[in-house]
Short mmCIF file of C-alpha atoms and ligand atoms in Angstrom, two decimals:
data_model
loop_
_atom_site.label_atom_id
_atom_site.label_comp_id
_atom_site.label_asym_id
_atom_site.label_seq_id
_atom_site.Cartn_x
_atom_site.Cartn_y
_atom_site.Cartn_z
CA MET A 1 0.00 0.00 0.00
CA THR A 2 1.08 3.57 -0.69
CA MET A 3 0.17 6.70 1.21
CA GLN A 4 0.32 10.35 0.14
CA LEU A 5 2.24 12.21 2.82
CA GLY A 6 1.09 15.61 4.03
CA ALA A 7 0.68 18.83 2.16
CA GLY A 8 4.32 19.70 2.60
CA ARG A 9 6.14 21.52 5.37
CA PRO A 10 3.99 22.80 8.26
CA ASN A 11 4.78 26.13 9.95
CA GLY A 12 6.21 24.19 12.88
CA LEU A 13 4.63 21.42 14.95
CA HIS A 14 2.71 22.62 17.98
CA GLY A 15 0.74 21.16 20.84
CA THR A 16 0.57 18.54 23.54
CA ILE A 17 0.16 14.80 23.09
CA ARG A 18 0.23 11.71 25.25
CA VAL A 19 1.86 8.88 23.31
CA PRO A 20 0.57 5.28 23.68
CA GLY A 21 1.82 2.94 26.38
CA ASP A 22 5.30 1.43 26.43
CA LYS A 23 5.64 -1.67 24.27
CA SER A 24 8.28 -3.39 26.43
CA ILE A 25 6.28 -2.85 29.62
CA SER A 26 2.96 -3.87 28.02
CA HIS A 27 4.39 -7.25 26.93
CA ARG A 28 5.95 -7.91 30.33
CA GLY A 29 2.90 -6.76 32.31
CA LEU A 30 0.74 -9.29 30.45
CA MET A 31 3.17 -12.18 30.93
CA LEU A 32 3.73 -11.53 34.63
CA GLY A 33 0.00 -11.02 35.17
CA ALA A 34 -0.64 -14.39 33.53
CA ILE A 35 1.56 -16.31 36.02
CA SER A 36 0.53 -14.33 39.10
CA THR A 37 -2.25 -15.13 41.50
CA GLY A 38 -5.14 -12.67 41.46
CA THR A 39 -6.02 -9.94 39.00
CA THR A 40 -3.70 -7.62 37.11
CA VAL A 41 -5.05 -4.42 35.58
CA LEU A 42 -2.90 -2.59 33.05
CA HIS A 43 -4.06 0.94 32.25
CA HIS A 44 -2.69 2.72 29.16
CA PHE A 45 -1.72 -0.67 27.72
CA LEU A 46 -0.30 -0.49 24.17
CA THR A 47 -3.07 -1.85 21.91
CA ALA A 48 -0.70 -2.27 18.94
CA ALA A 49 -0.21 -5.39 16.84
CA ASP A 50 2.89 -6.59 18.72
CA CYS A 51 1.31 -6.51 22.17
CA LEU A 52 -1.91 -8.04 20.86
CA SER A 53 0.21 -10.98 19.66
CA THR A 54 1.31 -11.50 23.28
CA LEU A 55 -2.25 -11.08 24.55
CA ASN A 56 -3.60 -13.67 22.10
CA ALA A 57 -0.79 -16.14 22.81
CA LEU A 58 -1.50 -15.96 26.54
CA LYS A 59 -5.22 -16.52 25.89
CA GLN A 60 -4.28 -19.64 23.90
CA LEU A 61 -2.28 -20.75 26.96
CA GLY A 62 -5.49 -20.66 29.01
CA VAL A 63 -5.33 -17.17 30.57
CA ASP A 64 -8.53 -15.14 30.92
CA ILE A 65 -7.77 -11.65 29.55
CA ALA A 66 -10.33 -8.93 28.88
CA ARG A 67 -9.64 -5.64 27.09
CA ASP A 68 -11.68 -2.45 27.22
CA ALA A 69 -9.99 0.20 25.01
CA ASP A 70 -6.49 0.54 26.50
CA THR A 71 -7.29 -1.11 29.84
CA VAL A 72 -6.51 -4.80 30.10
CA THR A 73 -7.58 -7.12 32.91
CA VAL A 74 -5.66 -10.36 33.35
CA ARG A 75 -7.03 -13.03 35.69
CA GLY A 76 -3.78 -14.72 36.65
CA ASN A 77 -3.50 -18.52 36.55
CA GLY A 78 -0.74 -18.57 39.19
CA ARG A 79 2.73 -19.98 38.75
CA HIS A 80 1.62 -23.44 37.67
CA GLY A 81 -1.60 -22.56 35.87
CA LEU A 82 -0.70 -22.24 32.16
CA HIS A 83 -2.04 -24.92 29.80
CA ALA A 84 -0.76 -26.27 26.50
CA ALA A 85 -2.08 -24.38 23.47
CA ASP A 86 -3.85 -26.53 20.88
CA GLN A 87 -2.39 -24.51 17.96
CA PRO A 88 1.08 -23.02 17.36
CA LEU A 89 1.42 -19.57 18.95
CA ASP A 90 1.60 -17.00 16.15
CA MET A 91 3.78 -14.14 17.34
CA GLY A 92 3.29 -12.06 14.17
CA ASN A 93 6.10 -9.49 13.91
CA ALA A 94 6.92 -9.41 17.65
CA GLY A 95 10.54 -10.28 18.45
CA THR A 96 10.27 -9.27 22.10
CA ALA A 97 7.16 -11.37 22.66
CA THR A 98 8.77 -14.40 21.00
CA ARG A 99 11.99 -14.34 22.99
CA LEU A 100 10.32 -13.58 26.31
CA LEU A 101 7.68 -16.30 25.80
CA ALA A 102 10.44 -18.78 24.90
CA GLY A 103 11.80 -18.19 28.41
CA LEU A 104 8.39 -18.30 30.09
CA LEU A 105 7.41 -21.55 28.36
CA ALA A 106 10.72 -23.42 28.68
CA GLY A 107 9.99 -24.62 32.22
CA GLN A 108 6.29 -25.51 31.80
CA PRO A 109 5.09 -29.11 32.07
CA PHE A 110 3.88 -29.05 28.42
CA ASN A 111 5.20 -28.39 24.91
CA SER A 112 4.72 -25.29 22.77
CA THR A 113 5.40 -24.16 19.21
CA LEU A 114 6.14 -20.54 18.28
CA ILE A 115 5.75 -19.22 14.73
CA GLY A 116 5.84 -15.70 13.22
CA ASP A 117 5.58 -13.58 10.07
CA ALA A 118 8.20 -13.53 7.30
CA SER A 119 10.36 -10.87 8.99
CA LEU A 120 10.24 -12.50 12.44
CA SER A 121 11.02 -15.88 10.86
CA GLN A 122 14.36 -14.48 9.68
CA ARG A 123 15.44 -13.08 13.05
CA PRO A 124 18.02 -14.98 15.10
CA MET A 125 16.67 -17.22 17.86
CA THR A 126 19.88 -19.07 18.78
CA ARG A 127 20.56 -16.10 21.06
CA VAL A 128 17.77 -17.35 23.38
CA GLU A 129 18.15 -21.08 22.72
CA ARG A 130 21.80 -21.20 23.93
CA PRO A 131 21.45 -19.35 27.25
CA LEU A 132 18.17 -21.13 28.06
CA ALA A 133 19.86 -24.48 27.41
CA GLN A 134 22.17 -23.67 30.34
CA LEU A 135 19.11 -23.86 32.61
CA GLY A 136 18.21 -27.23 31.07
CA ALA A 137 15.66 -25.88 28.57
CA GLN A 138 14.98 -27.77 25.35
CA LEU A 139 14.26 -25.50 22.39
CA GLU A 140 14.44 -26.80 18.86
CA LEU A 141 14.87 -24.16 16.15
CA THR A 142 14.53 -24.33 12.39
CA ASP A 143 18.01 -23.48 11.17
CA GLY A 144 18.44 -21.01 14.04
CA HIS A 145 15.01 -19.42 13.45
CA LEU A 146 11.27 -19.89 13.95
CA PRO A 147 9.36 -22.19 14.00
CA MET A 148 10.55 -23.01 17.52
CA GLN A 149 9.48 -26.19 19.31
CA ILE A 150 9.72 -25.96 23.08
CA THR A 151 9.74 -29.21 25.03
CA GLY A 152 8.80 -28.10 28.55
CA GLN A 153 11.35 -29.30 31.13
CA PRO A 154 12.10 -28.89 34.83
CA LEU A 155 14.79 -26.16 34.93
CA HIS A 156 17.78 -25.87 37.21
CA ALA A 157 19.92 -23.04 38.54
CA ALA A 158 22.68 -21.54 36.40
CA THR A 159 24.91 -18.51 35.98
CA VAL A 160 24.49 -17.38 32.41
CA GLN A 161 26.93 -15.06 30.67
CA LEU A 162 25.22 -13.36 27.70
CA ALA A 163 27.00 -13.04 24.35
CA VAL A 164 24.90 -10.11 23.08
CA ALA A 165 23.74 -6.94 24.87
CA SER A 166 20.02 -7.74 24.65
CA ALA A 167 17.24 -7.08 27.12
CA GLN A 168 15.13 -9.65 25.29
CA VAL A 169 17.64 -12.41 25.95
CA LYS A 170 18.22 -11.30 29.55
CA SER A 171 14.45 -11.26 30.12
CA ALA A 172 14.01 -14.72 28.57
CA VAL A 173 16.53 -16.13 31.06
CA LEU A 174 14.91 -14.32 34.02
CA LEU A 175 11.40 -15.49 33.07
CA ALA A 176 12.68 -19.06 32.70
CA GLY A 177 14.49 -18.62 36.02
CA LEU A 178 11.13 -18.05 37.74
CA PHE A 179 10.51 -21.78 37.10
CA ALA A 180 13.99 -23.02 38.14
CA ASP A 181 14.69 -24.80 41.42
CA GLN A 182 17.39 -22.36 42.63
CA PRO A 183 18.46 -18.73 41.96
CA THR A 184 19.50 -17.79 38.40
CA THR A 185 22.22 -15.23 37.68
CA VAL A 186 22.54 -13.41 34.36
CA ILE A 187 25.67 -11.45 33.45
CA GLU A 188 25.13 -8.91 30.67
CA LYS A 189 27.71 -7.56 28.21
CA LEU A 190 26.40 -4.05 28.77
CA PRO A 191 23.49 -2.86 30.93
CA THR A 192 20.20 -3.01 28.96
CA ARG A 193 16.61 -1.98 29.72
CA ASP A 194 15.59 -3.28 33.15
CA HIS A 195 11.78 -3.43 32.92
CA THR A 196 11.69 -7.18 33.61
CA GLU A 197 13.67 -6.76 36.82
CA ARG A 198 11.53 -3.84 38.00
CA LEU A 199 8.26 -5.56 37.15
CA ILE A 200 9.14 -8.91 38.73
CA ASN A 201 9.88 -7.00 41.93
CA ALA A 202 6.66 -4.98 41.60
CA PHE A 203 4.71 -8.28 41.34
CA GLY A 204 6.31 -9.53 44.58
CA GLY A 205 9.28 -11.46 43.19
CA ARG A 206 12.92 -10.90 44.11
CA VAL A 207 15.52 -9.70 41.59
CA THR A 208 18.70 -7.92 42.60
CA THR A 209 21.13 -6.05 40.36
CA ALA A 210 24.77 -5.76 41.45
CA ARG A 211 26.65 -2.45 41.54
CA ASP A 212 28.21 -3.23 38.14
CA ARG A 213 24.63 -2.98 36.71
CA ARG A 214 25.38 -6.11 34.64
CA THR A 215 24.96 -8.95 37.13
CA ILE A 216 21.35 -9.77 37.90
CA THR A 217 20.17 -12.48 40.28
CA LEU A 218 16.65 -13.84 40.52
CA ASP A 219 15.35 -15.81 43.49
CA PRO A 220 12.46 -18.01 42.26
CA ASN A 221 11.02 -18.71 45.71
CA ASN A 222 8.38 -15.98 45.78
CA GLN A 223 4.79 -16.20 44.58
CA LEU A 224 3.91 -13.35 42.21
CA SER A 225 0.65 -11.53 42.85
CA GLY A 226 -1.49 -9.46 40.48
CA GLN A 227 -0.98 -5.68 40.34
CA THR A 228 -2.73 -2.60 39.02
CA LEU A 229 -0.35 -0.50 36.92
CA THR A 230 -0.44 2.44 34.55
CA VAL A 231 1.92 1.82 31.66
CA PRO A 232 4.06 4.93 30.99
CA GLY A 233 4.03 6.50 27.53
CA ASP A 234 6.58 4.79 25.28
CA VAL A 235 9.72 6.93 25.09
CA SER A 236 10.51 5.17 21.79
CA SER A 237 7.23 6.53 20.36
CA ALA A 238 7.74 9.96 21.97
CA ALA A 239 11.15 10.01 20.25
CA PHE A 240 9.50 10.52 16.84
CA PHE A 241 7.99 13.80 17.99
CA LEU A 242 11.08 14.82 19.98
CA THR A 243 12.89 14.51 16.68
CA ALA A 244 10.16 16.17 14.62
CA ALA A 245 10.04 19.22 16.89
CA SER A 246 13.85 19.42 16.93
CA ILE A 247 14.20 19.47 13.13
CA VAL A 248 11.12 21.40 11.93
CA PRO A 249 11.71 25.15 12.40
CA ASN A 250 9.33 27.01 14.71
CA SER A 251 8.13 23.88 16.59
CA HIS A 252 7.20 23.50 20.25
CA VAL A 253 5.76 20.19 21.39
CA ARG A 254 4.93 18.79 24.84
CA LEU A 255 4.83 15.03 25.44
CA GLU A 256 3.03 14.08 28.63
CA LYS A 257 3.62 11.14 31.00
CA VAL A 258 6.48 9.56 29.07
CA GLY A 259 8.48 6.71 30.65
CA LEU A 260 11.91 7.98 31.66
CA ASN A 261 13.63 4.79 32.76
CA PRO A 262 17.34 5.68 32.50
CA THR A 263 18.03 2.47 30.53
CA ARG A 264 15.77 3.88 27.78
CA THR A 265 16.48 7.61 27.64
CA GLY A 266 19.57 7.59 25.41
CA ILE A 267 17.66 9.73 22.90
CA LEU A 268 17.38 12.54 25.49
CA THR A 269 21.12 12.35 26.15
CA VAL A 270 21.78 12.41 22.40
CA LEU A 271 19.54 15.44 21.89
CA GLN A 272 21.12 17.27 24.80
CA ARG A 273 24.63 16.52 23.46
CA MET A 274 23.58 17.73 20.02
CA GLY A 275 22.39 21.06 21.46
CA GLY A 276 18.67 20.21 21.30
CA HIS A 277 16.16 22.16 23.38
CA VAL A 278 14.47 19.62 25.64
CA THR A 279 13.18 20.22 29.15
CA VAL A 280 12.28 17.28 31.39
CA THR A 281 9.70 17.70 34.17
CA PRO A 282 9.60 14.54 36.31
CA ARG A 283 6.30 13.31 37.76
CA GLU A 284 5.75 11.18 40.86
CA ASN A 285 5.30 7.52 39.88
CA PRO A 286 5.88 4.24 41.71
CA GLY A 287 8.09 1.72 39.84
CA GLU A 288 8.99 3.25 36.51
CA PRO A 289 10.21 6.89 36.31
CA LEU A 290 7.82 9.18 34.41
CA GLY A 291 7.78 12.78 33.25
CA ASP A 292 6.75 15.42 30.71
CA LEU A 293 9.03 16.50 27.89
CA ASP A 294 9.03 19.95 26.28
CA VAL A 295 10.93 20.20 23.04
CA ARG A 296 11.58 23.07 20.63
CA PHE A 297 13.32 23.44 17.31
CA ALA A 298 17.12 23.75 17.61
CA LYS A 299 20.16 24.06 15.39
CA LEU A 300 21.98 20.81 16.08
CA ARG A 301 25.63 19.83 16.45
CA PRO A 302 26.96 16.48 15.17
CA ILE A 303 27.43 13.53 17.53
CA GLN A 304 29.64 10.43 17.89
CA LEU A 305 28.18 7.28 19.46
CA GLY A 306 30.04 4.06 20.34
CA ALA A 307 29.08 0.57 21.60
CA ALA A 308 28.54 1.62 25.23
CA ASP A 309 25.99 4.26 24.17
CA ILE A 310 23.91 1.92 22.02
CA PRO A 311 21.61 -0.12 24.35
CA ALA A 312 19.88 2.98 25.78
CA VAL A 313 19.13 4.29 22.27
CA ILE A 314 18.89 1.05 20.26
CA ASP A 315 15.37 1.60 18.88
CA GLU A 316 15.96 5.34 18.33
CA LEU A 317 19.03 5.00 16.09
CA PRO A 318 16.96 5.68 12.94
CA LEU A 319 16.06 9.00 14.57
CA VAL A 320 19.65 9.68 15.59
CA ALA A 321 20.47 9.33 11.88
CA LEU A 322 17.71 11.79 10.99
CA LEU A 323 18.86 14.31 13.61
CA ALA A 324 22.44 13.92 12.35
CA ALA A 325 21.20 14.62 8.81
CA THR A 326 20.27 18.15 9.94
CA ALA A 327 23.36 18.79 12.13
CA ASP A 328 26.15 21.18 11.35
CA GLY A 329 28.94 18.61 10.77
CA ILE A 330 29.86 14.93 10.52
CA SER A 331 28.25 12.41 12.91
CA GLU A 332 29.26 8.78 13.34
CA VAL A 333 27.51 5.81 14.96
CA SER A 334 29.63 2.68 15.69
CA GLY A 335 29.12 -0.53 17.66
CA ALA A 336 25.49 -0.77 16.51
CA GLN A 337 25.67 -4.08 14.62
CA GLU A 338 22.55 -5.25 16.52
CA LEU A 339 20.61 -2.96 14.17
CA ARG A 340 21.19 -5.53 11.43
CA VAL A 341 18.89 -8.07 13.16
CA LYS A 342 15.91 -5.84 13.99
CA GLU A 343 12.57 -5.90 12.10
CA THR A 344 14.75 -5.10 9.06
CA ASP A 345 18.50 -4.71 8.66
CA ARG A 346 18.13 -1.18 9.97
CA ILE A 347 21.61 -0.02 8.99
CA ASN A 348 20.73 -0.84 5.42
CA THR A 349 17.16 0.52 5.52
CA ILE A 350 18.21 3.78 7.23
CA VAL A 351 20.91 4.34 4.59
CA THR A 352 18.59 3.42 1.69
CA GLU A 353 15.81 5.75 2.81
CA LEU A 354 17.97 8.71 3.83
CA LYS A 355 19.77 8.51 0.48
CA LYS A 356 16.39 9.02 -1.22
CA LEU A 357 16.24 12.33 0.70
CA GLY A 358 19.64 13.27 -0.66
CA VAL A 359 21.40 12.89 2.71
CA ALA A 360 25.18 12.31 2.59
CA ILE A 361 25.27 8.98 4.50
CA THR A 362 27.79 6.15 4.35
CA GLU A 363 27.03 2.61 5.54
CA LYS A 364 29.49 0.89 7.92
CA THR A 365 29.22 -2.73 9.10
CA ASP A 366 28.36 -1.51 12.60
CA GLY A 367 26.73 1.86 11.95
CA PHE A 368 26.88 4.89 9.65
CA ILE A 369 28.57 8.24 8.99
CA ILE A 370 26.44 11.27 8.11
CA ASP A 371 27.46 14.72 6.92
CA GLY A 372 24.54 16.92 7.91
CA ARG A 373 25.90 20.04 6.19
CA GLN A 374 24.66 19.01 2.77
CA THR A 375 21.25 20.41 1.78
CA TRP A 376 18.73 17.59 1.24
CA GLN A 377 17.93 17.01 -2.42
CA PRO A 378 15.16 14.39 -2.58
CA THR A 379 15.44 12.05 -5.55
CA GLY A 380 11.64 11.89 -5.90
CA GLN A 381 11.53 8.09 -5.33
CA PRO A 382 8.71 7.04 -2.98
CA PHE A 383 9.86 6.38 0.58
CA ALA A 384 9.38 2.86 1.98
CA SER A 385 8.94 1.36 5.44
CA HIS A 386 10.34 -2.00 4.21
CA GLY A 387 7.68 -3.45 6.56
CA ASP A 388 9.51 -1.89 9.54
CA HIS A 389 7.40 0.39 11.77
CA ARG A 390 10.30 2.52 12.96
CA ILE A 391 11.66 3.09 9.45
CA GLY A 392 8.18 4.11 8.20
CA MET A 393 7.77 6.61 11.05
CA MET A 394 11.32 7.95 10.62
CA MET A 395 10.51 8.83 7.01
CA ALA A 396 7.10 10.30 7.86
CA ILE A 397 8.92 12.62 10.30
CA ALA A 398 11.69 13.43 7.80
CA THR A 399 9.15 14.57 5.21
CA GLN A 400 7.87 17.24 7.63
CA ARG A 401 10.93 19.25 6.54
CA LEU A 402 10.13 18.98 2.84
CA ASP A 403 8.15 21.59 0.92
CA GLN A 404 6.72 19.13 -1.58
CA PRO A 405 4.22 16.32 -0.85
CA THR A 406 5.70 12.80 -1.00
CA THR A 407 4.59 9.18 -0.81
CA LEU A 408 5.35 6.33 1.61
CA THR A 409 4.85 2.65 0.83
CA GLY A 410 4.25 -0.01 3.49
CA GLU A 411 2.77 2.51 5.94
CA LYS A 412 0.64 -0.25 7.50
CA ALA A 413 3.71 -1.46 9.45
CA ILE A 414 3.40 1.59 11.72
CA GLY A 415 0.52 -0.14 13.54
CA ILE A 416 3.06 -2.60 14.96
CA SER A 417 3.96 -0.14 17.73
CA TYR A 418 2.08 3.17 17.23
CA PRO A 419 -1.49 2.77 15.89
CA THR A 420 -2.36 6.45 16.50
CA PHE A 421 0.80 7.86 14.93
CA TRP A 422 -0.96 9.65 12.05
CA GLN A 423 -3.59 11.22 14.32
CA ASP A 424 -0.86 12.52 16.65
CA LEU A 425 1.17 13.86 13.72
CA ASP A 426 -1.91 15.61 12.26
CA ARG A 427 -2.76 17.07 15.64
CA LEU A 428 0.70 18.63 15.94
CA ARG A 429 0.68 19.81 12.30
CA ASN A 430 -2.62 21.54 12.99
CA GLY A 431 -1.31 23.10 16.19
CA ALA A 432 -3.66 21.40 18.67
CA GLY A 433 -3.49 23.28 21.96
CA VAL A 434 -0.72 25.64 20.78
CA LEU A 435 1.94 26.18 23.44
CA ALA A 436 3.49 29.53 24.28
C1 S3P B 1 13.29 -4.87 23.77
C2 S3P B 1 14.64 -4.94 23.68
C3 S3P B 1 15.40 -4.47 22.52
C4 S3P B 1 14.57 -3.53 21.65
C5 S3P B 1 13.19 -4.05 21.42
C6 S3P B 1 12.46 -4.24 22.73
C7 S3P B 1 12.62 -5.41 24.98
O1 S3P B 1 15.77 -5.58 21.74
O2 S3P B 1 15.22 -3.31 20.43
O3 S3P B 1 12.45 -3.15 20.61
O4 S3P B 1 11.44 -5.09 25.22
O5 S3P B 1 13.28 -6.17 25.70
P1 S3P B 1 17.12 -6.41 22.05
O6 S3P B 1 17.00 -6.96 23.40
O7 S3P B 1 17.16 -7.49 21.02
O8 S3P B 1 18.22 -5.42 21.89
#
């Protein structure tokens, strides 16, 4: 499908929005609710395709889940209450859901099969199979990919050293560890998002993180109990409008109640280092940090990012590229080879799409180099999401700086994480609730 994009450059983006709930927290809230005793209520749950894949999979595993708009009620089955599904669990496009469920299902007294769409079926699954095997799990992959057959097994204690900096893999091990006989320790390469650790503790479990921020220990001997939570706005969704307001002259946008977990806010650090105009107003919130973000147009400086910077900004690297494409100098991103195994090979799709804008960008094996001083000269080719939600949204934001209308193919992918993206963009283009 192809979509006509906008009527050209707006006179700035203006107004206040509340972005949908955090994808990572929505997945985890459902899974922990499912294995808790009692009821879990998730307000501001992300009702996007990826999280609905998790919701449907858990229903197939015998969990009673009701949804009313963005409020979800999970009647937990308790730690030993999941049942075998009678069909393979179709995880759609959702990498996080697949890897986390692999961990959750590894220690169940029944077998499961996970399948997914064409993109998910090409993403590496050995990264969960190997560490879970150290706990005694039995996962059979298809040439390293989905379909995945899980033969449920009793799991035992282990100390697992991870080969990739991945919160999905860490979380798979921790969720499996909930069903092991003794404490599980995970040692990360670099600290990654810690929502699983925070949520297990919020549900009454016990996870501790050592001072090095990389060594995490889970004690399985606590019963989890249902919770009522409000999911913070997804900072990865807010990042599209942080970027839009930063690069479209005359903009002033406020994003309310955004999750500000420090393992996720690399984009704020990047914007601050680039000379962006962002003000953070924290709000009181138990569990996950939360706040409002005010952002205005700014003339940006270039930036250099290396491996240690990447986990906190992993999903926002397409936007870092876009910001760099407007900066007054040469930016470089290195150590980001994980981008090659996302919903698309994002190094390649970022480079392909930004080249269509006329951006001076060079592909590296582990990142890219961008000279932002060159004026954009769009080639006129239609932009494409390549079936990747974040690439589609990156290009929709980029075109806000163009005078001429453009087209985007594969726009449907945006519903994977941000179903109300176009409404929010229109609202800001039309200056809803203009700010001073
Ligand atoms: C996620 C972790 C990250 C991120 C993904 C969500 C999570 O993936 O890119 O969008 O919720 O754990 P990796 O763990 O593979 O880096």
